[in-house]
């Protein structure tokens, strides 16, 4: 038996219940992993609420790192004792979980389980946003909302490595400090300042080629106003709620703008793409060029509090559940 967090009805954080369930046997192509750390991500809250559909009951969480315990049939390349991490298969808020071998990555020497679990989903996301959704070039000025968040801190560092001038938004002075430490050139407190005005002041009136917006409902309209003609809004999240329906003619009126709603799975479409991106991210972490800030560690049984804090804007950097 193992301890796990289970959701048997959708709702607020209180529906996250700690239960005892059997350790799942690995099926064909699967690997059973003893979990050391599991990432807590915003998508877990969308599933918990029922905003994204899932069959009930289910064990939430889709990102973890740990040690291979047992392998199922037809698994090549992994053995008991291997250090591994993965993203994309649900069930990681638990002491053990089965993951498909096709999604599993070896965790390189020099990277801890905590860093691996912390950097996989958010690090791969920051990587594809900075390198592919909009390929940042030296001299670009970019705006990143929620600059002290999990993705925000990583994306800021990657944008700086690519030679950008980085503007960020945050809601508190403590978060502003963290964002600056990650390399932001100019930090705007959007809780008290109009960020469109602050952006144009910071750029001497110039508008931007790209805005990375994970906040959604409360920032979307003003994010569009920060863009120069043919600029791109990369709307990659909805932390403040979903953006309401939008009349596309307005993109023309505002300067032939582009809006994309990217998601990680479309940027790791093949095993080769997953490995290439993960290798680059792990190498940045191992060499100390990318700082993974784990802001909060909770025990598995405290998953409810982890969700309350993430949704309540009380977290910075990565949020992890630690097993054992
Ligand atoms: P964060 O650590 O960024 O936490 C969310 C932050 O959003 C808060 O800390 C807060 O920062 C800001 N925020 C602004 N308004 C609100 C609000 N009303 N309620 C809650 N938070 C608010 O989370 P993650 O880094 O884990 O994820 C960021 C976003 O990116 C999420 O929306 C997530 O779904 C999305 N995402 C998308 C992916 C993709 O591929 N499309 C992959 C990974 C994440 P502040 O207080 O400074 O405003």
mmCIF file of C-alpha atoms and ligand atoms in Angstrom:
data_model
loop_
_atom_site.group_PDB
_atom_site.id
_atom_site.type_symbol
_atom_site.label_atom_id
_atom_site.label_comp_id
_atom_site.label_asym_id
_atom_site.label_seq_id
_atom_site.Cartn_x
_atom_site.Cartn_y
_atom_site.Cartn_z
ATOM 1 C CA UNK A 1 0.000 0.000 0.000
ATOM 2 C CA UNK A 2 1.045 3.625 -0.404
ATOM 3 C CA UNK A 3 -0.111 7.056 0.592
ATOM 4 C CA UNK A 4 -1.563 9.229 -2.140
ATOM 5 C CA UNK A 5 -3.662 12.342 -2.579
ATOM 6 C CA UNK A 6 -6.960 11.535 -4.228
ATOM 7 C CA UNK A 7 -9.715 13.665 -5.735
ATOM 8 C CA UNK A 8 -13.129 11.952 -5.732
ATOM 9 C CA UNK A 9 -15.149 15.098 -6.414
ATOM 10 C CA UNK A 10 -14.006 18.322 -8.056
ATOM 11 C CA UNK A 11 -13.897 21.581 -6.087
ATOM 12 C CA UNK A 12 -11.669 23.726 -3.868
ATOM 13 C CA UNK A 13 -8.385 22.645 -2.267
ATOM 14 C CA UNK A 14 -10.346 20.747 0.429
ATOM 15 C CA UNK A 15 -11.161 17.975 -2.076
ATOM 16 C CA UNK A 16 -7.491 16.888 -1.970
ATOM 17 C CA UNK A 17 -7.713 13.906 0.426
ATOM 18 C CA UNK A 18 -4.852 11.773 1.675
ATOM 19 C CA UNK A 19 -5.721 8.062 1.280
ATOM 20 C CA UNK A 20 -4.073 4.614 1.365
ATOM 21 C CA UNK A 21 -4.249 2.833 -1.979
ATOM 22 C CA UNK A 22 -2.423 -0.149 -3.525
ATOM 23 C CA UNK A 23 0.907 0.544 -5.223
ATOM 24 C CA UNK A 24 0.051 0.434 -8.967
ATOM 25 C CA UNK A 25 1.689 -2.413 -10.939
ATOM 26 C CA UNK A 26 3.584 -1.222 -14.051
ATOM 27 C CA UNK A 27 1.785 -2.190 -17.262
ATOM 28 C CA UNK A 28 3.417 -2.857 -20.608
ATOM 29 C CA UNK A 29 5.758 0.010 -21.536
ATOM 30 C CA UNK A 30 5.506 1.442 -18.030
ATOM 31 C CA UNK A 31 7.935 1.944 -15.187
ATOM 32 C CA UNK A 32 7.058 2.043 -11.483
ATOM 33 C CA UNK A 33 8.878 4.897 -9.741
ATOM 34 C CA UNK A 34 9.356 5.576 -6.029
ATOM 35 C CA UNK A 35 8.733 9.315 -5.966
ATOM 36 C CA UNK A 36 11.133 11.641 -4.156
ATOM 37 C CA UNK A 37 9.535 14.944 -5.194
ATOM 38 C CA UNK A 38 6.460 15.888 -7.170
ATOM 39 C CA UNK A 39 5.894 19.253 -8.839
ATOM 40 C CA UNK A 40 2.792 21.274 -8.001
ATOM 41 C CA UNK A 41 1.580 23.124 -11.074
ATOM 42 C CA UNK A 42 -1.280 25.423 -11.940
ATOM 43 C CA UNK A 43 -2.709 22.785 -14.268
ATOM 44 C CA UNK A 44 -3.283 20.599 -11.173
ATOM 45 C CA UNK A 45 -5.640 23.267 -9.816
ATOM 46 C CA UNK A 46 -7.556 23.468 -13.133
ATOM 47 C CA UNK A 47 -8.101 19.675 -12.994
ATOM 48 C CA UNK A 48 -9.019 19.772 -9.309
ATOM 49 C CA UNK A 49 -11.658 22.430 -10.015
ATOM 50 C CA UNK A 50 -13.041 20.516 -12.994
ATOM 51 C CA UNK A 51 -12.057 23.326 -15.408
ATOM 52 C CA UNK A 52 -10.202 20.584 -17.309
ATOM 53 C CA UNK A 53 -12.069 17.251 -17.387
ATOM 54 C CA UNK A 54 -10.782 14.061 -15.724
ATOM 55 C CA UNK A 55 -12.446 10.771 -14.751
ATOM 56 C CA UNK A 56 -13.049 10.517 -11.000
ATOM 57 C CA UNK A 57 -11.516 9.473 -8.707
ATOM 58 C CA UNK A 58 -7.963 10.357 -9.685
ATOM 59 C CA UNK A 59 -4.577 11.067 -8.157
ATOM 60 C CA UNK A 60 -3.437 14.549 -9.278
ATOM 61 C CA UNK A 61 0.052 15.725 -10.230
ATOM 62 C CA UNK A 62 1.859 15.112 -13.515
ATOM 63 C CA UNK A 63 5.505 15.888 -12.787
ATOM 64 C CA UNK A 64 7.932 14.008 -10.551
ATOM 65 C CA UNK A 65 11.399 12.620 -9.992
ATOM 66 C CA UNK A 66 12.512 9.485 -8.166
ATOM 67 C CA UNK A 67 14.029 6.013 -8.423
ATOM 68 C CA UNK A 68 12.873 3.238 -10.743
ATOM 69 C CA UNK A 69 11.436 0.460 -8.582
ATOM 70 C CA UNK A 70 10.183 -2.000 -11.176
ATOM 71 C CA UNK A 71 9.823 -2.139 -14.949
ATOM 72 C CA UNK A 72 6.902 -3.514 -16.948
ATOM 73 C CA UNK A 73 7.109 -5.598 -20.121
ATOM 74 C CA UNK A 74 8.648 -4.095 -23.258
ATOM 75 C CA UNK A 75 10.594 -1.400 -21.441
ATOM 76 C CA UNK A 76 14.017 -0.696 -22.908
ATOM 77 C CA UNK A 77 16.571 1.735 -21.534
ATOM 78 C CA UNK A 78 15.481 1.849 -17.879
ATOM 79 C CA UNK A 79 16.369 -0.425 -14.970
ATOM 80 C CA UNK A 80 15.530 -0.633 -11.254
ATOM 81 C CA UNK A 81 17.663 1.885 -9.368
ATOM 82 C CA UNK A 82 17.817 4.438 -12.202
ATOM 83 C CA UNK A 83 17.257 8.091 -11.298
ATOM 84 C CA UNK A 84 14.427 9.403 -13.481
ATOM 85 C CA UNK A 85 11.987 12.269 -13.956
ATOM 86 C CA UNK A 86 8.942 12.842 -16.132
ATOM 87 C CA UNK A 87 6.131 15.184 -16.959
ATOM 88 C CA UNK A 88 2.739 14.575 -18.502
ATOM 89 C CA UNK A 89 1.242 11.486 -16.843
ATOM 90 C CA UNK A 90 -1.077 12.020 -13.937
ATOM 91 C CA UNK A 91 -0.751 10.383 -10.525
ATOM 92 C CA UNK A 92 2.386 11.922 -9.009
ATOM 93 C CA UNK A 93 0.886 13.219 -5.723
ATOM 94 C CA UNK A 94 1.758 9.811 -4.267
ATOM 95 C CA UNK A 95 4.611 7.735 -2.879
ATOM 96 C CA UNK A 96 4.771 5.647 -6.090
ATOM 97 C CA UNK A 97 3.507 6.181 -9.633
ATOM 98 C CA UNK A 98 3.688 4.443 -12.992
ATOM 99 C CA UNK A 99 5.039 6.468 -15.898
ATOM 100 C CA UNK A 100 5.271 5.513 -19.564
ATOM 101 C CA UNK A 101 8.912 4.826 -20.485
ATOM 102 C CA UNK A 102 8.478 7.025 -23.590
ATOM 103 C CA UNK A 103 8.100 10.102 -21.317
ATOM 104 C CA UNK A 104 10.823 9.154 -18.837
ATOM 105 C CA UNK A 105 14.166 10.968 -18.695
ATOM 106 C CA UNK A 106 17.356 9.945 -16.922
ATOM 107 C CA UNK A 107 18.287 12.557 -14.329
ATOM 108 C CA UNK A 108 21.944 13.466 -14.945
ATOM 109 C CA UNK A 109 24.527 13.209 -12.170
ATOM 110 C CA UNK A 110 24.769 16.504 -10.328
ATOM 111 C CA UNK A 111 21.050 17.257 -10.510
ATOM 112 C CA UNK A 112 19.021 16.488 -7.417
ATOM 113 C CA UNK A 113 15.581 14.891 -7.508
ATOM 114 C CA UNK A 114 14.131 18.151 -6.235
ATOM 115 C CA UNK A 115 15.719 20.210 -9.001
ATOM 116 C CA UNK A 116 14.685 17.659 -11.623
ATOM 117 C CA UNK A 117 11.061 17.670 -10.421
ATOM 118 C CA UNK A 118 11.154 21.460 -10.186
ATOM 119 C CA UNK A 119 12.561 22.237 -13.605
ATOM 120 C CA UNK A 120 10.925 19.773 -15.920
ATOM 121 C CA UNK A 121 7.510 21.265 -16.653
ATOM 122 C CA UNK A 122 8.377 24.898 -16.000
ATOM 123 C CA UNK A 123 11.903 24.711 -17.452
ATOM 124 C CA UNK A 124 10.782 23.050 -20.673
ATOM 125 C CA UNK A 125 8.006 25.636 -20.884
ATOM 126 C CA UNK A 126 10.395 28.563 -20.435
ATOM 127 C CA UNK A 127 12.689 26.967 -23.028
ATOM 128 C CA UNK A 128 10.067 26.592 -25.753
ATOM 129 C CA UNK A 129 8.582 30.039 -25.051
ATOM 130 C CA UNK A 130 11.957 31.785 -25.346
ATOM 131 C CA UNK A 131 13.412 29.711 -28.194
ATOM 132 C CA UNK A 132 10.444 28.756 -30.354
ATOM 133 C CA UNK A 133 7.086 30.434 -29.639
ATOM 134 C CA UNK A 134 8.980 33.674 -30.115
ATOM 135 C CA UNK A 135 12.653 33.135 -30.874
ATOM 136 C CA UNK A 136 14.228 35.868 -28.749
ATOM 137 C CA UNK A 137 17.178 37.615 -30.396
ATOM 138 C CA UNK A 138 19.824 39.847 -28.829
ATOM 139 C CA UNK A 139 18.450 43.346 -28.291
ATOM 140 C CA UNK A 140 14.752 42.354 -28.150
ATOM 141 C CA UNK A 141 12.799 43.916 -25.311
ATOM 142 C CA UNK A 142 10.285 41.450 -23.866
ATOM 143 C CA UNK A 143 7.617 41.638 -21.160
ATOM 144 C CA UNK A 144 7.097 38.673 -18.821
ATOM 145 C CA UNK A 145 4.116 38.730 -16.459
ATOM 146 C CA UNK A 146 4.296 37.122 -12.986
ATOM 147 C CA UNK A 147 8.076 37.472 -13.077
ATOM 148 C CA UNK A 148 8.630 35.906 -9.652
ATOM 149 C CA UNK A 149 6.540 32.821 -10.415
ATOM 150 C CA UNK A 150 7.839 29.384 -11.279
ATOM 151 C CA UNK A 151 7.882 29.867 -15.052
ATOM 152 C CA UNK A 152 8.530 33.608 -14.685
ATOM 153 C CA UNK A 153 11.904 33.259 -12.935
ATOM 154 C CA UNK A 154 13.123 30.634 -15.416
ATOM 155 C CA UNK A 155 11.861 32.500 -18.477
ATOM 156 C CA UNK A 156 13.517 35.710 -17.282
ATOM 157 C CA UNK A 157 16.877 33.930 -16.977
ATOM 158 C CA UNK A 158 16.535 32.297 -20.399
ATOM 159 C CA UNK A 159 15.510 35.571 -22.052
ATOM 160 C CA UNK A 160 18.591 37.238 -20.548
ATOM 161 C CA UNK A 161 20.831 34.404 -21.808
ATOM 162 C CA UNK A 162 19.423 35.047 -25.296
ATOM 163 C CA UNK A 163 20.378 38.713 -25.020
ATOM 164 C CA UNK A 164 16.993 40.326 -24.325
ATOM 165 C CA UNK A 165 16.176 43.337 -22.256
ATOM 166 C CA UNK A 166 13.590 41.940 -19.824
ATOM 167 C CA UNK A 167 10.669 43.801 -18.281
ATOM 168 C CA UNK A 168 8.570 41.892 -15.736
ATOM 169 C CA UNK A 169 5.451 42.401 -13.654
ATOM 170 C CA UNK A 170 4.941 41.276 -10.040
ATOM 171 C CA UNK A 171 2.466 42.117 -7.262
ATOM 172 C CA UNK A 172 4.737 42.797 -4.269
ATOM 173 C CA UNK A 173 8.099 44.365 -3.438
ATOM 174 C CA UNK A 174 9.442 41.016 -2.176
ATOM 175 C CA UNK A 175 8.589 39.463 -5.539
ATOM 176 C CA UNK A 176 10.202 42.420 -7.330
ATOM 177 C CA UNK A 177 13.475 41.653 -5.529
ATOM 178 C CA UNK A 178 13.405 38.043 -6.680
ATOM 179 C CA UNK A 179 12.618 39.051 -10.239
ATOM 180 C CA UNK A 180 15.539 41.498 -10.296
ATOM 181 C CA UNK A 181 17.832 38.820 -8.867
ATOM 182 C CA UNK A 182 16.803 36.560 -11.765
ATOM 183 C CA UNK A 183 18.022 39.249 -14.162
ATOM 184 C CA UNK A 184 14.978 41.446 -14.895
ATOM 185 C CA UNK A 185 16.114 44.875 -16.083
ATOM 186 C CA UNK A 186 12.920 46.650 -15.118
ATOM 187 C CA UNK A 187 10.247 45.379 -12.720
ATOM 188 C CA UNK A 188 6.705 46.768 -12.630
ATOM 189 C CA UNK A 189 4.344 46.288 -9.700
ATOM 190 C CA UNK A 190 1.126 45.745 -11.659
ATOM 191 C CA UNK A 191 -0.914 45.655 -8.450
ATOM 192 C CA UNK A 192 -0.416 49.409 -8.071
ATOM 193 C CA UNK A 193 0.973 50.609 -11.407
ATOM 194 C CA UNK A 194 -0.467 50.719 -14.920
ATOM 195 C CA UNK A 195 1.886 48.360 -16.701
ATOM 196 C CA UNK A 196 1.217 49.742 -20.218
ATOM 197 C CA UNK A 197 2.362 53.195 -19.082
ATOM 198 C CA UNK A 198 5.349 51.736 -17.235
ATOM 199 C CA UNK A 199 6.423 49.704 -20.235
ATOM 200 C CA UNK A 200 6.358 52.699 -22.566
ATOM 201 C CA UNK A 201 8.190 54.824 -20.003
ATOM 202 C CA UNK A 202 10.864 52.145 -19.676
ATOM 203 C CA UNK A 203 11.290 51.856 -23.454
ATOM 204 C CA UNK A 204 11.128 55.575 -24.245
ATOM 205 C CA UNK A 205 7.796 55.077 -25.989
ATOM 206 C CA UNK A 206 8.626 51.966 -27.998
ATOM 207 C CA UNK A 207 6.209 49.053 -28.082
ATOM 208 C CA UNK A 208 7.251 45.430 -27.777
ATOM 209 C CA UNK A 209 7.698 42.525 -30.181
ATOM 210 C CA UNK A 210 6.398 39.996 -27.618
ATOM 211 C CA UNK A 211 4.523 39.758 -24.319
ATOM 212 C CA UNK A 212 4.577 36.497 -22.360
ATOM 213 C CA UNK A 213 1.277 36.437 -20.476
ATOM 214 C CA UNK A 214 0.448 33.613 -18.046
ATOM 215 C CA UNK A 215 -1.997 35.677 -16.003
ATOM 216 C CA UNK A 216 -4.808 35.808 -18.571
ATOM 217 C CA UNK A 217 -8.069 37.479 -17.700
ATOM 218 C CA UNK A 218 -6.735 40.463 -15.739
ATOM 219 C CA UNK A 219 -3.786 41.289 -18.056
ATOM 220 C CA UNK A 220 -4.837 40.210 -21.568
ATOM 221 C CA UNK A 221 -6.236 43.529 -22.834
ATOM 222 C CA UNK A 222 -3.347 45.627 -21.565
ATOM 223 C CA UNK A 223 -0.827 43.063 -22.816
ATOM 224 C CA UNK A 224 -2.161 43.645 -26.344
ATOM 225 C CA UNK A 225 -1.685 47.388 -25.835
ATOM 226 C CA UNK A 226 2.030 46.831 -25.147
ATOM 227 C CA UNK A 227 2.639 45.275 -28.570
ATOM 228 C CA UNK A 228 4.062 46.966 -31.643
ATOM 229 C CA UNK A 229 2.517 46.270 -35.070
ATOM 230 C CA UNK A 230 2.808 42.559 -35.878
ATOM 231 C CA UNK A 231 3.816 41.848 -32.275
ATOM 232 C CA UNK A 232 3.027 38.512 -30.609
ATOM 233 C CA UNK A 233 1.044 37.834 -27.456
ATOM 234 C CA UNK A 234 2.103 34.452 -26.090
ATOM 235 C CA UNK A 235 -0.844 33.724 -23.801
ATOM 236 C CA UNK A 236 0.387 30.591 -22.066
ATOM 237 C CA UNK A 237 -1.699 30.533 -18.882
ATOM 238 C CA UNK A 238 -4.747 31.779 -17.042
ATOM 239 C CA UNK A 239 -3.703 32.246 -13.409
ATOM 240 C CA UNK A 240 -6.274 35.031 -12.921
ATOM 241 C CA UNK A 241 -8.974 33.255 -14.946
ATOM 242 C CA UNK A 242 -9.770 32.510 -18.567
ATOM 243 C CA UNK A 243 -9.761 35.305 -21.139
ATOM 244 C CA UNK A 244 -13.345 35.974 -22.279
ATOM 245 C CA UNK A 245 -14.349 35.513 -25.944
ATOM 246 C CA UNK A 246 -12.550 37.999 -28.185
ATOM 247 C CA UNK A 247 -13.471 39.570 -31.540
ATOM 248 C CA UNK A 248 -10.563 38.827 -33.895
ATOM 249 C CA UNK A 249 -11.061 42.034 -35.919
ATOM 250 C CA UNK A 250 -9.518 43.846 -32.968
ATOM 251 C CA UNK A 251 -6.150 42.257 -33.762
ATOM 252 C CA UNK A 252 -6.244 44.063 -37.076
ATOM 253 C CA UNK A 253 -7.308 47.337 -35.475
ATOM 254 C CA UNK A 254 -4.503 47.108 -32.888
ATOM 255 C CA UNK A 255 -1.719 46.579 -35.449
ATOM 256 C CA UNK A 256 -2.024 43.203 -37.190
ATOM 257 C CA UNK A 257 -1.188 41.514 -33.925
ATOM 258 C CA UNK A 258 -0.683 37.788 -33.362
ATOM 259 C CA UNK A 259 -2.006 35.830 -30.395
ATOM 260 C CA UNK A 260 -0.966 32.260 -29.671
ATOM 261 C CA UNK A 261 -2.139 29.969 -26.864
ATOM 262 C CA UNK A 262 0.807 27.547 -26.677
ATOM 263 C CA UNK A 263 1.041 24.434 -24.562
ATOM 264 C CA UNK A 264 4.064 22.278 -23.696
ATOM 265 C CA UNK A 265 2.871 19.033 -25.267
ATOM 266 C CA UNK A 266 2.975 20.633 -28.730
ATOM 267 C CA UNK A 267 6.626 21.582 -28.219
ATOM 268 C CA UNK A 268 7.749 18.067 -27.194
ATOM 269 C CA UNK A 269 5.951 16.168 -29.937
ATOM 270 C CA UNK A 270 8.615 13.488 -30.444
ATOM 271 C CA UNK A 271 10.995 11.626 -28.160
ATOM 272 C CA UNK A 272 13.886 13.390 -29.931
ATOM 273 C CA UNK A 273 12.388 16.819 -29.249
ATOM 274 C CA UNK A 274 11.740 15.968 -25.596
ATOM 275 C CA UNK A 275 15.304 14.697 -25.127
ATOM 276 C CA UNK A 276 16.884 17.678 -26.890
ATOM 277 C CA UNK A 277 14.954 20.245 -24.847
ATOM 278 C CA UNK A 278 15.439 18.383 -21.561
ATOM 279 C CA UNK A 279 19.163 17.915 -22.196
ATOM 280 C CA UNK A 280 19.559 21.647 -22.783
ATOM 281 C CA UNK A 281 17.585 22.538 -19.660
ATOM 282 C CA UNK A 282 19.370 19.973 -17.461
ATOM 283 C CA UNK A 283 22.751 21.174 -18.786
ATOM 284 C CA UNK A 284 21.899 24.773 -17.862
ATOM 285 C CA UNK A 285 20.977 23.623 -14.347
ATOM 286 C CA UNK A 286 24.004 21.347 -13.913
ATOM 287 C CA UNK A 287 26.411 24.104 -14.968
ATOM 288 C CA UNK A 288 24.748 26.628 -12.652
ATOM 289 C CA UNK A 289 23.660 28.936 -15.486
ATOM 290 C CA UNK A 290 19.984 28.383 -14.703
ATOM 291 C CA UNK A 291 19.038 28.862 -11.077
ATOM 292 C CA UNK A 292 16.043 26.757 -10.027
ATOM 293 C CA UNK A 293 14.420 28.524 -7.141
ATOM 294 C CA UNK A 294 12.410 26.065 -5.080
ATOM 295 C CA UNK A 295 10.311 28.478 -3.085
ATOM 296 C CA UNK A 296 8.160 26.012 -1.161
ATOM 297 C CA UNK A 297 8.379 22.381 -0.067
ATOM 298 C CA UNK A 298 5.307 20.688 1.421
ATOM 299 C CA UNK A 299 4.765 17.184 2.756
ATOM 300 C CA UNK A 300 2.525 15.032 0.585
ATOM 301 C CA UNK A 301 -0.243 15.223 3.204
ATOM 302 C CA UNK A 302 -0.161 19.028 2.943
ATOM 303 C CA UNK A 303 -1.115 19.159 -0.747
ATOM 304 C CA UNK A 304 -4.258 21.095 0.169
ATOM 305 C CA UNK A 305 -2.173 23.915 1.667
ATOM 306 C CA UNK A 306 0.158 23.899 -1.352
ATOM 307 C CA UNK A 307 -2.820 24.524 -3.636
ATOM 308 C CA UNK A 308 -4.187 27.247 -1.357
ATOM 309 C CA UNK A 309 -0.845 29.060 -1.401
ATOM 310 C CA UNK A 310 -0.293 28.713 -5.165
ATOM 311 C CA UNK A 311 -3.765 30.024 -5.978
ATOM 312 C CA UNK A 312 -3.520 32.694 -3.282
ATOM 313 C CA UNK A 313 -0.427 34.281 -4.921
ATOM 314 C CA UNK A 314 1.625 33.438 -1.824
ATOM 315 C CA UNK A 315 4.272 31.395 -3.630
ATOM 316 C CA UNK A 316 7.404 32.299 -5.558
ATOM 317 C CA UNK A 317 9.466 29.998 -7.754
ATOM 318 C CA UNK A 318 8.674 26.293 -7.673
ATOM 319 C CA UNK A 319 6.268 24.487 -5.342
ATOM 320 C CA UNK A 320 7.095 20.843 -4.528
ATOM 321 C CA UNK A 321 5.523 17.983 -2.595
ATOM 322 C CA UNK A 322 8.188 15.894 -0.886
ATOM 323 C CA UNK A 323 7.519 12.197 -0.281
ATOM 324 C CA UNK A 324 8.527 10.336 2.844
HETATM 325 P P1 LIG B 1 3.264 30.965 -10.828
HETATM 326 O O1 LIG B 1 4.334 30.584 -9.887
HETATM 327 O O2 LIG B 1 3.558 31.941 -11.909
HETATM 328 O O3 LIG B 1 2.023 31.431 -9.978
HETATM 329 C C1 LIG B 1 1.033 32.198 -10.555
HETATM 330 C C2 LIG B 1 1.319 33.689 -10.370
HETATM 331 O O4 LIG B 1 0.425 34.412 -11.189
HETATM 332 C C3 LIG B 1 1.082 34.199 -8.974
HETATM 333 O O5 LIG B 1 2.142 33.973 -8.092
HETATM 334 C C4 LIG B 1 0.820 35.652 -9.223
HETATM 335 O O6 LIG B 1 2.037 36.402 -9.246
HETATM 336 C C5 LIG B 1 0.223 35.674 -10.640
HETATM 337 N N1 LIG B 1 -1.202 36.015 -10.588
HETATM 338 C C6 LIG B 1 -1.750 37.141 -11.095
HETATM 339 N N2 LIG B 1 -3.057 37.186 -10.848
HETATM 340 C C7 LIG B 1 -3.364 36.057 -10.162
HETATM 341 C C8 LIG B 1 -4.575 35.561 -9.608
HETATM 342 N N3 LIG B 1 -5.734 36.231 -9.711
HETATM 343 N N4 LIG B 1 -4.537 34.390 -8.951
HETATM 344 C C9 LIG B 1 -3.383 33.700 -8.848
HETATM 345 N N5 LIG B 1 -2.211 34.125 -9.346
HETATM 346 C C10 LIG B 1 -2.187 35.305 -10.006
HETATM 347 O O7 LIG B 1 2.708 29.634 -11.504
HETATM 348 P P2 LIG B 1 3.428 28.695 -12.554
HETATM 349 O O8 LIG B 1 4.767 29.202 -12.884
HETATM 350 O O9 LIG B 1 3.294 27.305 -12.097
HETATM 351 O O10 LIG B 1 2.482 28.851 -13.808
HETATM 352 C C11 LIG B 1 2.254 30.126 -14.369
HETATM 353 C C12 LIG B 1 1.168 30.028 -15.410
HETATM 354 O O11 LIG B 1 1.703 29.369 -16.548
HETATM 355 C C13 LIG B 1 -0.088 29.264 -15.003
HETATM 356 O O12 LIG B 1 -1.209 29.959 -15.508
HETATM 357 C C14 LIG B 1 0.070 27.934 -15.712
HETATM 358 O O13 LIG B 1 -1.158 27.342 -16.025
HETATM 359 C C15 LIG B 1 0.827 28.349 -16.960
HETATM 360 N N6 LIG B 1 1.631 27.289 -17.553
HETATM 361 C C16 LIG B 1 1.427 27.042 -18.874
HETATM 362 C C17 LIG B 1 2.170 26.114 -19.515
HETATM 363 C C18 LIG B 1 2.008 25.942 -20.985
HETATM 364 O O14 LIG B 1 2.738 25.180 -21.633
HETATM 365 N N7 LIG B 1 1.060 26.613 -21.586
HETATM 366 C C19 LIG B 1 3.149 25.271 -18.800
HETATM 367 C C20 LIG B 1 3.356 25.694 -17.426
HETATM 368 C C21 LIG B 1 2.583 26.645 -16.832
HETATM 369 P P3 LIG B 1 1.964 37.943 -8.762
HETATM 370 O O15 LIG B 1 1.493 37.880 -7.348
HETATM 371 O O16 LIG B 1 3.327 38.457 -8.925
HETATM 372 O O17 LIG B 1 0.937 38.581 -9.667
#
